[in-house]
Amino acid sequence: MDNQAQMLIRIQQLQFVAVELNLFLDTHPDDQQVLALYNQVHQELVQCVRTYEEACGPLLNYGYSPAGKAPRWLWAETPWPWEIKY
Amino acid sequence: MYGPGKKPLVWSWPPVSRHSQFKSQPAADPESATPAVDAPAPEESAPSATGTPAEVTAMIGDAYPPEDQSQAEEQPPAGREVMAETGDAAVDAQARPCPPGMPMGPYVPPPGQYYPPEPQGPELARAYIPIQRFGPTFNPAEALQRGTLFPELYRPYNH
C-alpha cells in the first residue's frame, strides 16, 4: 500500500469517527467530553486532508479544495475512488 | 337506558368500541341521559355501557330487543336528542338521530367476536429506548472496520 492510499484510509477513518460523534451529539448536545473529542477529530481530519492535498492534489472540486502548489490542475489526474488500491 | 322493557332513545354512529364499553364508570341515570344536541353532555350523564364485562354482556340482550311496533311508535322523532351514555366525547359529538328502520341503541359487538379474551387488567405494550452513555470507543481504524465507533452498538451478524 502506497503512501497515498494510507493517507486516504486515515482520512476515511477520521471522517467515520466524525460522523459517529456527530450522530451522538445530535442526541447529546451538551456532552462536553464528546464535544471536545469531536473538535479534536475535526482538527486531525483537517490536518490530514491538508497534508494529502498538498502531496497528491485536491480531494474535492468546485472550490472545496485548493488547487495546491503544483503548476497544473491535478483534479483530473488524481485517482477515482475505484482506482485506489488499498 | 337499558332498563327492562325500555329502548334506548337514540342511536349513534360510529359504534362504540369494546374498549370504551368496558370503562368502569357508574351507570348513568336512565332519566337524566337525554341532553339537547347542542348542549355538551354533562359529565355525570356521560358514562355509558358500564360495569364489568359480565354486566355488559348481560345488557347486550337489551340492546336489540324484539321489535315492538307499538313501543317504537311511542318513540319521539329524536330530532334534538342525542345519546350521552357512551362517555366518549368524540362519539357524542358524532351522535346522530336514529334514522327510521335502524336498530336502536349503541352497537355492541357480540362478546369475543373481535378480540380474544383478555386477562384482568391488561396493559398495552410499552416501548422504550435507553439513552446512550458515552464510554470507551474503538480506535478510528477499528471503528471503520466494524461499522460503529461504539462497542455497545457492535452487533455483527453471525453467518
CSV table of C-alpha atoms in Angstrom, one decimal:
chain,number,residue,atom,x,y,z
A,1,MET,CA,0.0,0.0,0.0
A,2,ASP,CA,1.5,3.3,-1.0
A,3,ASN,CA,1.6,6.4,1.0
A,4,GLN,CA,-1.3,8.0,-0.9
A,5,ALA,CA,-3.6,5.1,0.0
A,6,GLN,CA,-2.5,5.2,3.6
A,7,MET,CA,-3.4,8.9,3.8
A,8,LEU,CA,-6.7,8.2,2.2
A,9,ILE,CA,-7.5,5.5,4.6
A,10,ARG,CA,-6.6,7.7,7.5
A,11,ILE,CA,-8.9,10.4,6.2
A,12,GLN,CA,-11.8,7.8,5.8
A,13,GLN,CA,-11.3,6.6,9.3
A,14,LEU,CA,-11.4,10.1,10.8
A,15,GLN,CA,-14.4,11.0,8.7
A,16,PHE,CA,-16.2,8.0,10.0
A,17,VAL,CA,-15.4,8.9,13.6
A,18,ALA,CA,-16.6,12.4,12.9
A,19,VAL,CA,-19.9,11.0,11.6
A,20,GLU,CA,-20.3,8.8,14.6
A,21,LEU,CA,-19.6,11.6,17.1
A,22,ASN,CA,-21.9,13.9,15.0
A,23,LEU,CA,-24.8,11.4,15.4
A,24,PHE,CA,-24.0,11.0,19.1
A,25,LEU,CA,-24.0,14.8,19.6
A,26,ASP,CA,-27.4,15.1,17.8
A,27,THR,CA,-28.9,13.4,20.8
A,28,HIS,CA,-26.4,14.5,23.5
A,29,PRO,CA,-25.8,18.2,22.5
A,30,ASP,CA,-24.4,19.1,25.9
A,31,ASP,CA,-21.9,16.3,26.4
A,32,GLN,CA,-18.7,18.3,26.8
A,33,GLN,CA,-16.4,15.3,26.6
A,34,VAL,CA,-17.8,14.3,23.2
A,35,LEU,CA,-17.7,17.9,22.0
A,36,ALA,CA,-14.0,18.1,22.9
A,37,LEU,CA,-13.4,14.8,21.2
A,38,TYR,CA,-15.3,15.9,18.1
A,39,ASN,CA,-13.2,19.1,17.8
A,40,GLN,CA,-10.1,17.1,18.3
A,41,VAL,CA,-11.1,14.7,15.5
A,42,HIS,CA,-12.0,17.6,13.3
A,43,GLN,CA,-8.6,19.2,13.7
A,44,GLU,CA,-6.9,16.0,12.9
A,45,LEU,CA,-9.1,15.4,9.9
A,46,VAL,CA,-8.5,18.9,8.5
A,47,GLN,CA,-4.7,18.4,9.0
A,48,CYS,CA,-4.8,15.0,7.2
A,49,VAL,CA,-6.8,16.4,4.3
A,50,ARG,CA,-4.5,19.4,4.0
A,51,THR,CA,-1.4,17.1,4.0
A,52,TYR,CA,-3.0,14.8,1.4
A,53,GLU,CA,-4.0,17.7,-0.9
A,54,GLU,CA,-0.5,19.2,-0.7
A,55,ALA,CA,1.0,15.9,-1.7
A,56,CYS,CA,-1.5,14.4,-4.1
A,57,GLY,CA,-3.8,17.0,-5.3
A,58,PRO,CA,-7.4,18.2,-4.4
A,59,LEU,CA,-9.8,15.8,-2.7
A,60,LEU,CA,-12.8,17.8,-3.7
A,61,ASN,CA,-13.5,20.1,-6.7
A,62,TYR,CA,-15.7,23.1,-7.3
A,63,GLY,CA,-13.9,25.2,-4.8
A,64,TYR,CA,-13.9,22.9,-1.8
A,65,SER,CA,-10.2,22.1,-2.1
A,66,PRO,CA,-7.3,24.3,-3.1
A,67,ALA,CA,-5.5,23.6,-6.4
A,68,GLY,CA,-2.3,23.2,-4.5
A,69,LYS,CA,1.2,24.3,-5.2
A,70,ALA,CA,1.6,22.2,-8.4
A,71,PRO,CA,1.8,24.3,-11.5
A,72,ARG,CA,-1.0,22.4,-13.1
A,73,TRP,CA,-4.6,21.3,-12.5
A,74,LEU,CA,-4.4,17.9,-10.8
A,75,TRP,CA,-8.1,17.1,-10.3
A,76,ALA,CA,-8.5,15.1,-13.5
A,77,GLU,CA,-5.2,13.2,-12.8
A,78,THR,CA,-5.9,12.0,-9.2
A,79,PRO,CA,-7.3,8.5,-9.0
A,80,TRP,CA,-11.0,7.9,-8.9
A,81,PRO,CA,-12.3,6.2,-5.8
A,82,TRP,CA,-12.5,2.8,-7.5
A,83,GLU,CA,-8.9,3.2,-8.8
A,84,ILE,CA,-7.4,3.4,-5.3
A,85,LYS,CA,-5.6,0.2,-4.4
A,86,TYR,CA,-5.9,-0.3,-0.7
B,1,MET,CA,-81.0,3.5,29.4
B,2,TYR,CA,-81.2,-0.3,29.2
B,3,GLY,CA,-83.8,-1.0,31.8
B,4,PRO,CA,-86.2,-3.8,31.3
B,5,GLY,CA,-88.8,-3.0,28.7
B,6,LYS,CA,-87.1,0.2,27.7
B,7,LYS,CA,-85.4,1.0,24.5
B,8,PRO,CA,-82.6,3.5,24.1
B,9,LEU,CA,-83.8,6.8,22.9
B,10,VAL,CA,-81.2,7.5,20.3
B,11,TRP,CA,-78.7,5.8,18.1
B,12,SER,CA,-75.2,6.7,17.4
B,13,TRP,CA,-72.5,6.2,14.8
B,14,PRO,CA,-69.7,5.2,14.7
B,15,PRO,CA,-70.3,2.3,17.1
B,16,VAL,CA,-68.8,2.4,20.5
B,17,SER,CA,-65.6,0.3,20.7
B,18,ARG,CA,-65.4,-2.5,23.1
B,19,HIS,CA,-62.7,-0.8,25.0
B,20,SER,CA,-64.8,2.1,25.8
B,21,GLN,CA,-67.6,-0.2,26.6
B,22,PHE,CA,-65.6,-1.7,29.5
B,23,LYS,CA,-64.6,1.5,31.1
B,24,SER,CA,-65.6,1.1,34.7
B,25,GLN,CA,-67.8,4.1,35.3
B,26,PRO,CA,-71.0,4.3,37.3
B,27,ALA,CA,-74.2,3.6,35.4
B,28,ALA,CA,-76.0,6.7,34.2
B,29,ASP,CA,-79.4,7.6,35.5
B,30,PRO,CA,-81.7,6.5,32.7
B,31,GLU,CA,-83.9,9.6,33.0
B,32,SER,CA,-81.0,12.1,33.1
B,33,ALA,CA,-79.2,11.0,30.0
B,34,THR,CA,-81.1,12.9,27.4
B,35,PRO,CA,-79.4,16.3,26.9
B,36,ALA,CA,-80.1,18.5,23.9
B,37,VAL,CA,-78.0,18.3,20.7
B,38,ASP,CA,-76.0,21.4,21.1
B,39,ALA,CA,-75.5,21.2,24.8
B,40,PRO,CA,-72.4,19.4,25.9
B,41,ALA,CA,-73.2,16.2,27.8
B,42,PRO,CA,-72.7,16.7,31.5
B,43,GLU,CA,-70.0,14.6,33.0
B,44,GLU,CA,-72.3,12.6,35.3
B,45,SER,CA,-74.6,11.6,32.5
B,46,ALA,CA,-71.8,10.7,30.1
B,47,PRO,CA,-70.9,7.2,31.3
B,48,SER,CA,-72.3,4.5,29.2
B,49,ALA,CA,-72.3,0.9,29.0
B,50,THR,CA,-70.7,0.3,32.2
B,51,GLY,CA,-69.7,-2.2,34.8
B,52,THR,CA,-67.9,-5.4,34.4
B,53,PRO,CA,-67.8,-7.3,31.1
B,54,ALA,CA,-70.3,-9.7,32.6
B,55,GLU,CA,-72.7,-6.9,33.2
B,56,VAL,CA,-72.2,-5.6,29.7
B,57,THR,CA,-72.7,-9.0,28.3
B,58,ALA,CA,-75.9,-9.2,30.2
B,59,MET,CA,-77.0,-5.9,28.7
B,60,ILE,CA,-76.4,-7.0,25.2
B,61,GLY,CA,-79.6,-8.8,25.1
B,62,ASP,CA,-81.4,-5.5,25.7
B,63,ALA,CA,-79.5,-3.6,23.1
B,64,TYR,CA,-81.7,-5.1,20.4
B,65,PRO,CA,-84.9,-6.2,22.0
B,66,PRO,CA,-87.5,-7.8,19.8
B,67,GLU,CA,-89.3,-5.4,17.5
B,68,ASP,CA,-92.3,-3.9,19.2
B,69,GLN,CA,-94.1,-1.7,16.8
B,70,SER,CA,-96.3,0.0,19.3
B,71,GLN,CA,-93.4,0.9,21.5
B,72,ALA,CA,-91.4,2.1,18.5
B,73,GLU,CA,-94.2,4.4,17.6
B,74,GLU,CA,-94.1,5.9,21.1
B,75,GLN,CA,-90.5,6.9,20.4
B,76,PRO,CA,-90.2,10.6,19.8
B,77,PRO,CA,-88.6,11.6,16.5
B,78,ALA,CA,-85.3,12.2,18.4
B,79,GLY,CA,-84.5,15.2,16.3
B,80,ARG,CA,-82.8,17.1,19.1
B,81,GLU,CA,-81.9,14.2,21.3
B,82,VAL,CA,-78.5,12.6,21.3
B,83,MET,CA,-77.2,9.7,23.2
B,84,ALA,CA,-75.0,10.7,26.1
B,85,GLU,CA,-74.3,7.3,27.5
B,86,THR,CA,-71.0,6.5,25.8
B,87,GLY,CA,-68.9,8.7,27.9
B,88,ASP,CA,-66.7,9.3,24.9
B,89,ALA,CA,-66.8,13.0,23.8
B,90,ALA,CA,-65.8,12.1,20.2
B,91,VAL,CA,-68.6,9.6,19.9
B,92,ASP,CA,-71.0,12.0,21.5
B,93,ALA,CA,-70.1,14.7,19.0
B,94,GLN,CA,-70.9,12.4,16.1
B,95,ALA,CA,-74.2,11.2,17.6
B,96,ARG,CA,-76.9,11.2,15.0
B,97,PRO,CA,-80.6,10.9,15.4
B,98,CYS,CA,-81.8,7.4,14.6
B,99,PRO,CA,-83.0,7.0,11.0
B,100,PRO,CA,-86.2,5.2,10.6
B,101,GLY,CA,-85.8,1.4,10.5
B,102,MET,CA,-82.4,1.4,12.0
B,103,PRO,CA,-81.7,-0.6,15.2
B,104,MET,CA,-81.9,1.5,18.4
B,105,GLY,CA,-79.1,1.9,20.8
B,106,PRO,CA,-75.3,1.8,20.5
B,107,TYR,CA,-73.8,-1.0,18.6
B,108,VAL,CA,-72.4,-3.6,20.8
B,109,PRO,CA,-70.4,-6.4,19.1
B,110,PRO,CA,-71.1,-9.8,20.4
B,111,PRO,CA,-68.6,-10.9,23.0
B,112,GLY,CA,-65.5,-12.5,21.6
B,113,GLN,CA,-66.2,-11.5,18.1
B,114,TYR,CA,-63.4,-9.0,17.5
B,115,TYR,CA,-60.8,-9.8,20.1
B,116,PRO,CA,-59.9,-12.9,22.1
B,117,PRO,CA,-60.5,-12.9,25.8
B,118,GLU,CA,-58.1,-10.8,27.8
B,119,PRO,CA,-56.7,-11.2,31.3
B,120,GLN,CA,-57.9,-9.0,34.1
B,121,GLY,CA,-56.4,-5.5,33.8
B,122,PRO,CA,-54.4,-5.9,30.6
B,123,GLU,CA,-51.9,-3.2,29.7
B,124,LEU,CA,-50.8,-2.2,26.3
B,125,ALA,CA,-47.2,-2.8,25.3
B,126,ARG,CA,-44.7,0.0,26.0
B,127,ALA,CA,-41.5,0.7,24.0
B,128,TYR,CA,-38.5,2.4,25.5
B,129,ILE,CA,-35.1,3.3,24.2
B,130,PRO,CA,-32.3,3.7,26.9
B,131,ILE,CA,-30.2,6.8,26.5
B,132,GLN,CA,-26.8,6.0,25.2
B,133,ARG,CA,-23.9,6.9,27.6
B,134,PHE,CA,-20.5,7.8,26.3
B,135,GLY,CA,-17.8,5.3,27.2
B,136,PRO,CA,-14.8,3.7,25.7
B,137,THR,CA,-14.7,3.7,21.9
B,138,PHE,CA,-13.0,1.8,19.2
B,139,ASN,CA,-10.0,3.5,17.6
B,140,PRO,CA,-10.6,5.0,14.2
B,141,ALA,CA,-9.3,2.1,12.2
B,142,GLU,CA,-11.3,-0.4,14.2
B,143,ALA,CA,-14.4,1.8,14.1
B,144,LEU,CA,-14.3,2.0,10.3
B,145,GLN,CA,-13.7,-1.8,10.1
B,146,ARG,CA,-16.6,-2.6,12.5
B,147,GLY,CA,-19.0,0.0,11.3
B,148,THR,CA,-19.5,1.7,14.6
B,149,LEU,CA,-17.4,3.8,16.9
B,150,PHE,CA,-19.2,2.5,20.0
B,151,PRO,CA,-18.6,-1.1,21.2
B,152,GLU,CA,-22.1,-1.3,22.7
B,153,LEU,CA,-23.5,-0.9,19.3
B,154,TYR,CA,-21.3,-3.5,17.6
B,155,ARG,CA,-23.6,-6.5,16.8
B,156,PRO,CA,-22.2,-8.4,13.9
B,157,TYR,CA,-24.3,-10.9,12.0
B,158,ASN,CA,-23.4,-14.5,12.7
B,159,HIS,CA,-23.3,-16.4,9.5
